[in-house]
Every structure is written in structure tokens, then in C-alpha cells.
PDB file of C-alpha atoms in Angstrom:
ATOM      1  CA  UNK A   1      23.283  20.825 -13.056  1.00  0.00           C
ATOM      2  CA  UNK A   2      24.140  18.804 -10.000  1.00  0.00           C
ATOM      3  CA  UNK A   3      26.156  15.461 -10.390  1.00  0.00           C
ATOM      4  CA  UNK A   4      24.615  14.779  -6.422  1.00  0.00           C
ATOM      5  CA  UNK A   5      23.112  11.157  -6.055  1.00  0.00           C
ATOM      6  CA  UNK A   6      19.364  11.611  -6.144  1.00  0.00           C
ATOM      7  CA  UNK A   7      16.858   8.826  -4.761  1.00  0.00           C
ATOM      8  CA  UNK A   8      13.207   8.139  -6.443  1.00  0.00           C
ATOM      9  CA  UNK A   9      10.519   6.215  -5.695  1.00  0.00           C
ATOM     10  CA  UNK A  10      10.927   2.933  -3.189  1.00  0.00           C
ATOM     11  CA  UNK A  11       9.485  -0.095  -4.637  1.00  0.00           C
ATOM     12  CA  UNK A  12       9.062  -2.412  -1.673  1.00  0.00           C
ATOM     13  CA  UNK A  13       9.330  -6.177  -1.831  1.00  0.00           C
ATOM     14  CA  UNK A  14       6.255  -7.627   0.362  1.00  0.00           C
ATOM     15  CA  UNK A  15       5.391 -10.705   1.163  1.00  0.00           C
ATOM     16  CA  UNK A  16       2.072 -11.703  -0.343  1.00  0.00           C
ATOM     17  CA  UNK A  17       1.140 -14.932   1.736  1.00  0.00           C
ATOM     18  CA  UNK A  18       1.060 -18.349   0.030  1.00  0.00           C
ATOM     19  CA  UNK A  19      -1.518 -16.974  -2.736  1.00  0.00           C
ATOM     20  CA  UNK A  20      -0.249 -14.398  -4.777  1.00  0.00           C
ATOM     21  CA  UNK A  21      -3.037 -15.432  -7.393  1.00  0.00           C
ATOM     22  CA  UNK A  22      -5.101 -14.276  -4.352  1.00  0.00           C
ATOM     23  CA  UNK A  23      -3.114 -11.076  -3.647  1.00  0.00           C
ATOM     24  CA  UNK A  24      -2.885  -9.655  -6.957  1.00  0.00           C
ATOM     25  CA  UNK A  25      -6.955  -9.756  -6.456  1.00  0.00           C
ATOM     26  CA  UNK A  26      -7.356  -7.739  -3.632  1.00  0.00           C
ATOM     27  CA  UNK A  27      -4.689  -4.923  -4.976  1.00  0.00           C
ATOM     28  CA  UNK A  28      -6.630  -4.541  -7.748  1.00  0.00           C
ATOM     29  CA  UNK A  29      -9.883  -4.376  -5.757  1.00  0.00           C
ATOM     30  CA  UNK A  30      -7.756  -1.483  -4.273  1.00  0.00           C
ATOM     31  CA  UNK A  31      -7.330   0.282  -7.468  1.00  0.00           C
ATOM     32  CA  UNK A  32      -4.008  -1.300  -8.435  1.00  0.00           C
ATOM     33  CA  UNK A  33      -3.280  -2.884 -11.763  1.00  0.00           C
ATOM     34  CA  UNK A  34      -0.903  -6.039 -11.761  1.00  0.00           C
ATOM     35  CA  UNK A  35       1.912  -4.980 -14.815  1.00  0.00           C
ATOM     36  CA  UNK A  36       3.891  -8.035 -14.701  1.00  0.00           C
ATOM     37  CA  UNK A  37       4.016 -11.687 -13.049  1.00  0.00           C
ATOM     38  CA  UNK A  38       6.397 -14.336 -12.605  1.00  0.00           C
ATOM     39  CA  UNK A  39       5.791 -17.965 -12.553  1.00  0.00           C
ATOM     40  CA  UNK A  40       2.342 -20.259 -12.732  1.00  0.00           C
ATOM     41  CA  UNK A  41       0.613 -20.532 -10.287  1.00  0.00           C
ATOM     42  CA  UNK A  42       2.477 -16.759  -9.542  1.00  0.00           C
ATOM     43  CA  UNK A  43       5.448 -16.563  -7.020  1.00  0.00           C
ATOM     44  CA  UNK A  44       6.234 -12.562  -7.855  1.00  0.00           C
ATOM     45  CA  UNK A  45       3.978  -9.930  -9.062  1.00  0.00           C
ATOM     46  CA  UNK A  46       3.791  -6.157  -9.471  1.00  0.00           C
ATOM     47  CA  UNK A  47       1.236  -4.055  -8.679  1.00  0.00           C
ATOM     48  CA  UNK A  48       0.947  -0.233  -9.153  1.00  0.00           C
ATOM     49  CA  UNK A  49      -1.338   2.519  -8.778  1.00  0.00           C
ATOM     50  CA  UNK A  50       0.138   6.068  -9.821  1.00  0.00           C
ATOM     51  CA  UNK A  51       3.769   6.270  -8.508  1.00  0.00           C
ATOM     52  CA  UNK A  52       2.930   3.281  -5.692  1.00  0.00           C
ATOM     53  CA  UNK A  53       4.901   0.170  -7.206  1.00  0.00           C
ATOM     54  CA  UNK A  54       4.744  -2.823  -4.717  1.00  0.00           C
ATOM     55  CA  UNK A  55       6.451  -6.118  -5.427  1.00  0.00           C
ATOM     56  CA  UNK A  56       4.662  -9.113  -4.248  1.00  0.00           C
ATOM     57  CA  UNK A  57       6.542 -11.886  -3.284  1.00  0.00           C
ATOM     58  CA  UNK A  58       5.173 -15.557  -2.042  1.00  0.00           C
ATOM     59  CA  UNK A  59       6.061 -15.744   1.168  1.00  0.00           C
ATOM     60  CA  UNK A  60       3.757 -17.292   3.932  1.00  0.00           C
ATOM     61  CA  UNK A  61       5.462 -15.891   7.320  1.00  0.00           C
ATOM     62  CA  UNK A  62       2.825 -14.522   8.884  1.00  0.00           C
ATOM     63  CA  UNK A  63       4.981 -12.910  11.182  1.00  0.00           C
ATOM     64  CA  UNK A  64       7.057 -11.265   8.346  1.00  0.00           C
ATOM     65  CA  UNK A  65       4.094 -10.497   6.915  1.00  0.00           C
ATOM     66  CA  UNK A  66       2.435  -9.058  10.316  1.00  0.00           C
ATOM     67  CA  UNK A  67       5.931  -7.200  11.131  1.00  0.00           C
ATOM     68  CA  UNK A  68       5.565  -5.165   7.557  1.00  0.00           C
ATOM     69  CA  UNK A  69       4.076  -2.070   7.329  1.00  0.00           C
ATOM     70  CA  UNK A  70       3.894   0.753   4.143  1.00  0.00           C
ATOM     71  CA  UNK A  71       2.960   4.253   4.236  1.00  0.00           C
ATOM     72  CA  UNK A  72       1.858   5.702   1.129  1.00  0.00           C
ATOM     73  CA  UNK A  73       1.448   9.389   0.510  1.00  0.00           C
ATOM     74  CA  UNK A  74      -1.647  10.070  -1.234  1.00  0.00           C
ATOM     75  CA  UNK A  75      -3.749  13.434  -2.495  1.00  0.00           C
ATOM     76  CA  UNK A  76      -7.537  13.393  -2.001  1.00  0.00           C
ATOM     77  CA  UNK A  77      -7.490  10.582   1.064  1.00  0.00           C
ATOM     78  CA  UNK A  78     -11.116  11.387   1.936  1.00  0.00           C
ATOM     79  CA  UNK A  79     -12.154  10.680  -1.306  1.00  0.00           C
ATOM     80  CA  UNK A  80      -9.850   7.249  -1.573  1.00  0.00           C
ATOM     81  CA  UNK A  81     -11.066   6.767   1.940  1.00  0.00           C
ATOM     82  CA  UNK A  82     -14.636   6.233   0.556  1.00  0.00           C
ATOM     83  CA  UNK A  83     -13.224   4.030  -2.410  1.00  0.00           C
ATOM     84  CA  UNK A  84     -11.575   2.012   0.320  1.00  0.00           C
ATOM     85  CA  UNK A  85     -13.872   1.811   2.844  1.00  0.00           C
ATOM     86  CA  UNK A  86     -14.684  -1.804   2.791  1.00  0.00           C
ATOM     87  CA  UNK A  87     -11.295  -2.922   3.210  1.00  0.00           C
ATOM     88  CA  UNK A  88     -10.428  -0.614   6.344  1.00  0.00           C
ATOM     89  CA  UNK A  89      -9.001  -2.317   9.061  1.00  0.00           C
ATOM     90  CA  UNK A  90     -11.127  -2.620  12.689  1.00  0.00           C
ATOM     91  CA  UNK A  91      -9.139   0.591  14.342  1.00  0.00           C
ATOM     92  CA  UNK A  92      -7.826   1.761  10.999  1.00  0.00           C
ATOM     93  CA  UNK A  93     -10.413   4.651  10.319  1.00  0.00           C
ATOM     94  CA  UNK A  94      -9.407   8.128   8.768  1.00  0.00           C
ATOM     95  CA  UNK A  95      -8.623  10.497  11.618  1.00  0.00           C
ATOM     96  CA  UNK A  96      -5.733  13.274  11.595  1.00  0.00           C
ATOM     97  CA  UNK A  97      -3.114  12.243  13.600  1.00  0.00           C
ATOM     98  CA  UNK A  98      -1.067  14.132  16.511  1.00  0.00           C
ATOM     99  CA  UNK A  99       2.124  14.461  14.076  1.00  0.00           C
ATOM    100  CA  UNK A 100      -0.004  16.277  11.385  1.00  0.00           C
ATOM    101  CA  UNK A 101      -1.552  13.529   8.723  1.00  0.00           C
ATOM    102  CA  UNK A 102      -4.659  12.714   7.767  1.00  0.00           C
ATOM    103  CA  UNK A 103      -4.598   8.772   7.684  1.00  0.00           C
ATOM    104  CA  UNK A 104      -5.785   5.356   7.258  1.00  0.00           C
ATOM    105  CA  UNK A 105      -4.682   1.749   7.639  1.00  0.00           C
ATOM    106  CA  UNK A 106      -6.175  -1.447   5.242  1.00  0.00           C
ATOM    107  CA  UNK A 107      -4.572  -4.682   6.285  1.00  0.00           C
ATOM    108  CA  UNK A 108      -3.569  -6.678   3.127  1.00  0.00           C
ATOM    109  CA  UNK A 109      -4.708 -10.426   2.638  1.00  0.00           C
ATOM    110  CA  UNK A 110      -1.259 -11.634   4.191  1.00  0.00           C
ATOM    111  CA  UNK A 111      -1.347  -9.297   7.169  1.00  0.00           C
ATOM    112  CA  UNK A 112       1.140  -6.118   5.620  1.00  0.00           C
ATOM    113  CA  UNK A 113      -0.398  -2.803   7.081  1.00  0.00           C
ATOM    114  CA  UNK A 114      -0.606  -0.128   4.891  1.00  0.00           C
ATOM    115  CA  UNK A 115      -1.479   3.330   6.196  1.00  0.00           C
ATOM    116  CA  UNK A 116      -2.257   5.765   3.656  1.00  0.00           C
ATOM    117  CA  UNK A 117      -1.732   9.431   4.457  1.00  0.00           C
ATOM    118  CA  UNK A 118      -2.342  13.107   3.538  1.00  0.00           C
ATOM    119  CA  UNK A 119      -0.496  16.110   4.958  1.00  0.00           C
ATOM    120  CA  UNK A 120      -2.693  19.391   4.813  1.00  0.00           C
ATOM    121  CA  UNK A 121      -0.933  22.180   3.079  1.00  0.00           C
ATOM    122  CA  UNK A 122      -0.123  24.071   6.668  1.00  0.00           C
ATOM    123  CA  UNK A 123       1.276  21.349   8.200  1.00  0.00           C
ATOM    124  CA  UNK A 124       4.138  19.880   5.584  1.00  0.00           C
TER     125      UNK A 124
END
């Protein structure tokens, strides 16, 4: 057994625009389910869908919000692509890219791009 330092999963702190109320929504339109929540109306919330756990913070810097961006490994994305597909941003469609992923971008209410992505088993 090895006594090296081992990192897990990266629960990222986001900022969720002046609405979290609002937020929470549209993660859970996204398949997410809120697990906990701070404050009324909410100032903190987390959201998770499998192993994705995203903190939601209120925070209405648009450019904070604009300058954050999450990539989230997923299995099946064609499938989630058609779950998501009303969400997808304007140039955000599913198309493999020229470093080897499969991937797709929603913007979040507040701005925060997440790209979702899929390596194929020969490329990672």
C-alpha cells in the first residue's frame, strides 16, 4: 500500500449570478440534483450529477462569471448531447475536436461555460 498523496474529484466553486434560486433551476433542468443549500433566498448551493459536484456561489460578476469555464468528462455524450440539446450554446455543438474529444459547450444562466467531453477508446 502506498502512503503517496492521492487527489479525487475537484469540486469547483462557481459563481451562480445574483439568483441562485434561479441557478439551482437550470442545473437541475440539466440533470443535476441540488443536495444542500445555504441561506434564504439561497447564497450557496450544491449541485451534482454522478461524480460532477459544483458549488454555486452568489456572485453577480459577469466577467468572473464569463472568465469561468468547466470541463466535465462524461460517457455516452451523444446520448447526453440529445438530453441537452436545448441548452447548447450558439457555436457549442458536438463535434470531435483536433486534440481527440468528442465535445460540447452549454453556457450556464450566469455566463460559466461548460464543455462536456468524451475521449474515444483509441485516442486516451
Amino acid at each position: 500500500m502506498s502512503d503517496l498523496p492521492k487527489l479525487g474529484n475537484i469540486s469547483p466553486l462557481i459563481p451562480a449570478g445574483e439568483d441562485v434560486s434561479a441557478a439551482i433551476a437550470f442545473y437541475e433542468k440539466l440533470g443535476f440534483k441540488m443536495t444542500h443549500k445555504e441561506g434564504d433566498p439561497p447564497h450557496m448551493a450544491i449541485v451534482e450529477r454522478d461524480s460532477a459536484v459544483l458549488f454555486l456561489v452568489r456572485n453577480g460578476d459577469k466577467n468572473l462569471a464569463n472568465g469561468t469555464s468547466l470541463r466535465i468528462q462524461v460517457t455516452g455524450i451523444e446520448q447526453l448531447y440529445r438530453q441537452m440539446q436545448e441548452y447548447i450554446a450558439p457555436k457549442g455543438h458536438l463535434e470531435t475536436k483536433p486534440w481527440g474529444p468528442k465535445e460540447f459547450v452549454i453556457l450556464d444562466l450566469a455566463g460559466v461555460c461548460l464543455t462536456f467531453y468524451e475521449f474515444s477508446s483509441n485516442t486516451h
